[in-house]
Amino acid sequence: MSTSNLDALIPPEMAKKAEAVGEAKAKMPVRQMFVLSVLAGAFIALGAMFSTTATTGLSSILPYGLTRVVAGLTFSLGLVLVVVAGAELFTGNNLVVMAWASGRVKTYELLGGWALVYIGNFLGAVATAWLVFQSRLHESAGGDVGDLAVAIAAQKCELGFWTAFVRGVLCNGLVCLAVWLSFSARTTTDRILAIVGPVTAFVACGFEHSVANMYFIPHGIWVDQVPEASSATAFFTRPERVSGPSWSGFLDNLFPVTLGNMVGGGGLVGMIYWWVYRVGAKPDQPAE
């Protein structure tokens, strides 16, 4: 009778697994990849929605740091859904560079896969933001949920290029470390525990995730356009801020954050672990 090995994989074995997973992702049929990427955008958006709702009003009763930890713990739902349920997320797929660096994935497969997944993530996240807006969740807690959603979007739109880029680097370094750690897992519980720590850290520190911002900013823009003191939302007020979120601010945020995510995930995690564990190792043999 065979028995299952529940010991976690060690880093050299994780690197070999990352290559195999990356190759499978890059060679996935277009239809399947696109649908799974739309789901991933929706999953991350659900985590963002949960995080905003859970932290509404907390800053008045908890210190800043603890409020941010709650934001991170709840946001972790998004990546848990991506990894456990199965979906294609642009930021996590930056680790496909490991298979590319070993010659198992062609450059056009790498870039084409990233582009398709990015588009699918965008559609999934924005569509979810619209559905959440239509649900009128922003009216909850006397409009405080909406006030927080607008404030989050406005703050992101006001970031300078360099700040947004660096926060994108740091964010996806942590996100890809979460995915990297999940490669060691043997059970669903392992995967979830591996994900929660790094994701909580990036959210708590205020780093920038391109796919999450595809939800946060459009949702904040739509909420900001709700007429103040309308018949349906007479309690809804605008938070104090320098300026409101805008579509131009959305693009100004998304470009540097996406670049930073690619550098942080693909460069500082994927390529470094590939160089440490896979340089000189045969693709069909375990790394030494």
Coordinates of C-alpha atoms in Angstrom, one line a residue:
M1 CA 0.0 0.0 0.0
S2 CA 1.4 3.4 -1.1
T3 CA 1.7 6.3 1.3
S4 CA 1.7 10.0 0.6
N5 CA 4.7 12.1 1.5
L6 CA 3.5 15.1 3.4
D7 CA 7.0 16.6 4.0
A8 CA 7.3 20.1 2.5
L9 CA 9.5 20.5 -0.5
I10 CA 12.9 22.1 0.0
P11 CA 14.0 25.1 -2.0
P12 CA 15.9 23.2 -4.8
E13 CA 12.8 21.1 -5.3
M14 CA 10.6 24.2 -5.2
A15 CA 12.7 25.7 -8.0
K16 CA 12.3 22.6 -10.2
K17 CA 8.5 22.7 -9.5
A18 CA 8.4 26.4 -10.3
E19 CA 9.9 25.7 -13.7
A20 CA 7.4 22.9 -14.5
V21 CA 4.5 25.1 -13.4
G22 CA 5.8 28.0 -15.4
E23 CA 6.1 25.9 -18.5
A24 CA 2.5 24.5 -18.1
K25 CA 1.2 28.0 -17.6
A26 CA 2.9 29.4 -20.7
K27 CA 1.7 26.5 -22.9
M28 CA -1.9 26.6 -21.6
P29 CA -4.6 26.9 -24.3
V30 CA -5.6 30.5 -24.9
R31 CA -9.2 30.1 -24.0
Q32 CA -8.4 28.4 -20.7
M33 CA -5.7 30.9 -19.8
F34 CA -8.0 33.9 -20.6
V35 CA -11.0 32.6 -18.5
L36 CA -8.7 31.8 -15.6
S37 CA -7.2 35.2 -15.8
V38 CA -10.6 36.9 -15.6
L39 CA -11.3 34.8 -12.6
A40 CA -8.0 35.9 -11.0
G41 CA -8.9 39.5 -11.5
A42 CA -12.3 38.9 -9.8
F43 CA -10.7 37.0 -6.9
I44 CA -8.2 39.8 -6.2
A45 CA -11.0 42.3 -6.3
L46 CA -13.0 40.2 -3.8
G47 CA -10.1 40.3 -1.5
A48 CA -9.8 44.1 -1.9
M49 CA -13.6 44.5 -1.3
F50 CA -13.3 42.4 1.9
S51 CA -10.3 44.4 3.1
T52 CA -12.0 47.8 2.6
T53 CA -15.2 46.6 4.3
A54 CA -13.4 45.0 7.3
T55 CA -11.2 48.0 8.0
T56 CA -14.0 50.6 7.8
G57 CA -14.1 52.4 11.1
L58 CA -11.2 50.4 12.7
S59 CA -8.8 53.4 12.7
S60 CA -10.9 55.0 15.3
I61 CA -10.4 52.2 17.8
L62 CA -7.2 50.5 16.8
P63 CA -3.6 51.8 16.3
Y64 CA -2.6 52.4 12.6
G65 CA -0.4 49.3 12.5
L66 CA -3.1 46.9 13.7
T67 CA -5.6 48.3 11.3
R68 CA -3.2 47.7 8.4
V69 CA -2.6 44.1 9.6
V70 CA -6.4 43.5 9.5
A71 CA -6.4 45.0 6.0
G72 CA -3.7 42.5 5.0
L73 CA -5.2 39.5 6.6
T74 CA -8.5 40.0 4.9
F75 CA -7.0 40.9 1.5
S76 CA -5.2 37.6 1.6
L77 CA -8.5 36.0 0.5
G78 CA -7.7 37.1 -3.0
L79 CA -4.4 35.2 -3.5
V80 CA -5.8 32.2 -1.5
L81 CA -8.6 31.9 -4.1
V82 CA -6.1 32.3 -6.9
V83 CA -3.7 29.6 -5.7
V84 CA -6.2 27.1 -4.2
A85 CA -9.2 27.5 -6.5
G86 CA -6.9 27.8 -9.6
A87 CA -6.6 31.1 -11.6
E88 CA -4.0 33.0 -13.6
L89 CA -2.7 36.1 -12.0
F90 CA -0.3 38.5 -13.8
T91 CA 1.8 39.3 -10.7
G92 CA 2.2 35.6 -9.6
N93 CA 2.9 34.6 -13.2
N94 CA 6.0 36.8 -13.2
L95 CA 7.6 33.6 -11.8
V96 CA 7.3 32.1 -15.3
V97 CA 10.6 33.8 -16.0
M98 CA 12.2 30.8 -14.3
A99 CA 11.0 28.4 -17.0
W100 CA 12.0 31.0 -19.6
A101 CA 15.5 31.4 -18.2
S102 CA 16.0 27.6 -18.5
G103 CA 14.8 27.5 -22.1
R104 CA 11.5 25.7 -21.4
V105 CA 9.4 28.7 -22.5
K106 CA 10.0 30.8 -25.6
T107 CA 10.1 34.6 -25.2
Y108 CA 7.0 35.1 -27.3
E109 CA 5.2 32.6 -25.0
L110 CA 6.3 34.4 -21.9
L111 CA 5.3 37.9 -23.2
G112 CA 2.1 36.8 -24.9
G113 CA 1.0 34.9 -21.8
W114 CA 1.7 37.9 -19.6
A115 CA -0.3 40.2 -22.0
L116 CA -3.3 37.9 -22.2
V117 CA -3.4 37.4 -18.4
Y118 CA -3.0 41.1 -17.7
I119 CA -6.0 41.9 -20.0
G120 CA -8.0 39.1 -18.4
N121 CA -7.1 40.3 -14.9
F122 CA -8.1 43.9 -15.9
L123 CA -11.5 42.8 -17.1
G124 CA -12.2 40.6 -14.1
A125 CA -11.2 43.2 -11.6
V126 CA -13.0 46.1 -13.2
A127 CA -16.2 44.1 -13.8
T128 CA -16.1 43.1 -10.1
A129 CA -15.6 46.7 -9.1
W130 CA -18.7 47.6 -11.1
L131 CA -20.8 44.9 -9.6
V132 CA -19.7 45.9 -6.1
F133 CA -20.6 49.5 -6.9
Q134 CA -24.0 48.4 -8.2
S135 CA -24.6 46.5 -5.0
R136 CA -24.3 49.9 -3.1
L137 CA -21.9 48.5 -0.6
H138 CA -20.5 52.0 -0.4
E139 CA -23.7 53.0 1.5
S140 CA -22.9 50.7 4.4
A141 CA -21.9 52.0 7.8
G142 CA -23.6 55.3 7.1
G143 CA -21.5 55.8 4.0
D144 CA -18.2 55.2 5.8
V145 CA -17.4 52.2 3.5
G146 CA -17.7 54.5 0.5
D147 CA -15.7 57.2 2.1
L148 CA -12.8 54.8 2.7
A149 CA -13.1 53.4 -0.9
V150 CA -12.8 56.9 -2.3
A151 CA -9.9 57.8 0.0
I152 CA -8.0 54.7 -0.9
A153 CA -8.4 55.4 -4.7
A154 CA -7.5 59.1 -4.3
Q155 CA -4.3 58.2 -2.3
K156 CA -3.2 55.8 -5.0
C157 CA -3.8 58.4 -7.8
E158 CA -1.7 60.9 -6.0
L159 CA 1.5 58.8 -5.9
G160 CA 4.4 60.0 -7.9
F161 CA 5.9 57.7 -10.6
W162 CA 9.0 56.7 -8.6
T163 CA 7.1 56.1 -5.4
A164 CA 4.5 54.0 -7.2
F165 CA 7.2 52.0 -9.0
V166 CA 9.2 51.2 -5.9
R167 CA 6.0 50.2 -4.0
G168 CA 5.2 48.0 -7.0
V169 CA 8.6 46.3 -6.7
L170 CA 8.3 45.7 -3.0
C171 CA 4.7 44.5 -3.4
N172 CA 5.3 41.8 -6.0
G173 CA 8.5 40.7 -4.3
L174 CA 6.3 39.7 -1.4
V175 CA 3.5 38.3 -3.6
C176 CA 5.9 36.2 -5.6
L177 CA 7.5 35.0 -2.3
A178 CA 4.0 33.9 -1.2
V179 CA 3.6 32.0 -4.5
W180 CA 7.2 30.6 -4.1
L181 CA 6.4 29.4 -0.6
S182 CA 3.2 27.7 -1.8
F183 CA 5.4 25.6 -4.1
S184 CA 6.7 23.9 -1.0
A185 CA 3.2 22.9 0.1
R186 CA 1.7 19.4 0.2
T187 CA -1.7 20.3 1.5
T188 CA -4.3 23.1 1.1
T189 CA -3.6 24.2 4.6
D190 CA 0.1 24.6 3.8
R191 CA -0.7 26.7 0.8
I192 CA -3.0 29.0 2.7
L193 CA -0.5 29.5 5.6
A194 CA 2.3 30.2 3.1
I195 CA 0.3 32.9 1.4
V196 CA -1.1 34.8 4.4
G197 CA 2.2 36.2 5.8
P198 CA 3.7 37.8 2.8
V199 CA 0.4 39.2 1.5
T200 CA -0.5 40.7 4.9
A201 CA 3.0 42.3 4.9
F202 CA 2.6 44.1 1.6
V203 CA -0.9 45.3 2.3
A204 CA 0.0 46.5 5.8
C205 CA 3.0 48.4 4.4
G206 CA 0.9 50.1 1.7
F207 CA 2.7 48.6 -1.3
E208 CA 1.1 48.7 -4.7
H209 CA -0.4 45.7 -6.5
S210 CA -1.4 46.4 -10.1
V211 CA -4.4 44.0 -10.3
A212 CA -5.7 45.1 -6.9
N213 CA -5.6 48.7 -8.2
M214 CA -7.7 47.6 -11.1
Y215 CA -10.4 47.2 -8.5
F216 CA -9.6 49.9 -5.9
I217 CA -9.3 52.9 -8.3
P218 CA -12.3 52.3 -10.6
H219 CA -14.5 51.5 -7.7
G220 CA -13.4 54.7 -5.9
I221 CA -14.0 56.8 -9.0
W222 CA -17.6 55.5 -9.4
V223 CA -18.3 56.0 -5.7
D224 CA -16.9 59.5 -5.8
Q225 CA -19.3 60.3 -8.6
V226 CA -22.4 59.5 -6.5
P227 CA -24.2 62.8 -6.0
E228 CA -23.7 64.0 -2.4
A229 CA -26.9 64.0 -0.4
S230 CA -28.9 62.3 -3.1
S231 CA -32.3 60.8 -2.2
A232 CA -30.8 57.3 -2.1
T233 CA -27.6 58.3 -0.1
A234 CA -28.5 61.3 1.9
F235 CA -26.0 60.2 4.5
F236 CA -23.1 59.9 2.0
T237 CA -20.4 62.6 2.4
R238 CA -17.1 63.2 0.6
P239 CA -13.9 62.7 2.7
E240 CA -11.4 65.5 3.0
R241 CA -8.5 65.1 0.5
V242 CA -6.4 67.1 -2.0
S243 CA -8.3 65.8 -5.1
G244 CA -10.5 62.9 -6.1
P245 CA -9.5 59.8 -8.0
S246 CA -9.6 60.1 -11.8
W247 CA -9.2 57.9 -14.8
S248 CA -6.0 59.7 -15.8
G249 CA -4.7 59.2 -12.2
F250 CA -5.6 55.5 -12.6
L251 CA -3.4 55.2 -15.7
D252 CA -0.7 57.2 -14.0
N253 CA -0.7 54.7 -11.2
L254 CA -1.1 51.5 -13.2
F255 CA 1.9 52.0 -15.5
P256 CA 4.6 52.4 -12.9
V257 CA 3.1 49.9 -10.5
T258 CA 2.9 47.3 -13.3
L259 CA 6.6 47.9 -14.2
G260 CA 7.5 47.7 -10.5
N261 CA 5.6 44.4 -10.1
M262 CA 7.5 42.9 -13.0
V263 CA 10.8 43.9 -11.5
G264 CA 10.0 42.8 -8.0
G265 CA 8.4 39.5 -8.9
G266 CA 10.3 38.4 -12.0
G267 CA 13.6 39.9 -11.2
L268 CA 14.1 40.0 -7.5
V269 CA 12.4 36.6 -6.8
G270 CA 12.1 34.5 -10.0
M271 CA 15.5 35.2 -11.5
I272 CA 17.4 35.2 -8.2
Y273 CA 16.0 31.8 -7.3
W274 CA 16.6 30.5 -10.8
W275 CA 20.2 31.6 -10.6
V276 CA 20.7 30.1 -7.1
Y277 CA 19.1 26.7 -7.7
R278 CA 18.7 26.1 -11.5
V279 CA 21.9 27.4 -13.2
G280 CA 23.6 24.2 -14.4
A281 CA 20.8 21.9 -13.4
K282 CA 19.2 19.8 -16.1
P283 CA 15.5 20.5 -16.6
D284 CA 14.5 16.9 -16.3
Q285 CA 16.7 16.2 -13.2
P286 CA 16.2 17.4 -9.6
A287 CA 18.3 20.4 -8.7
E288 CA 21.3 19.6 -6.5

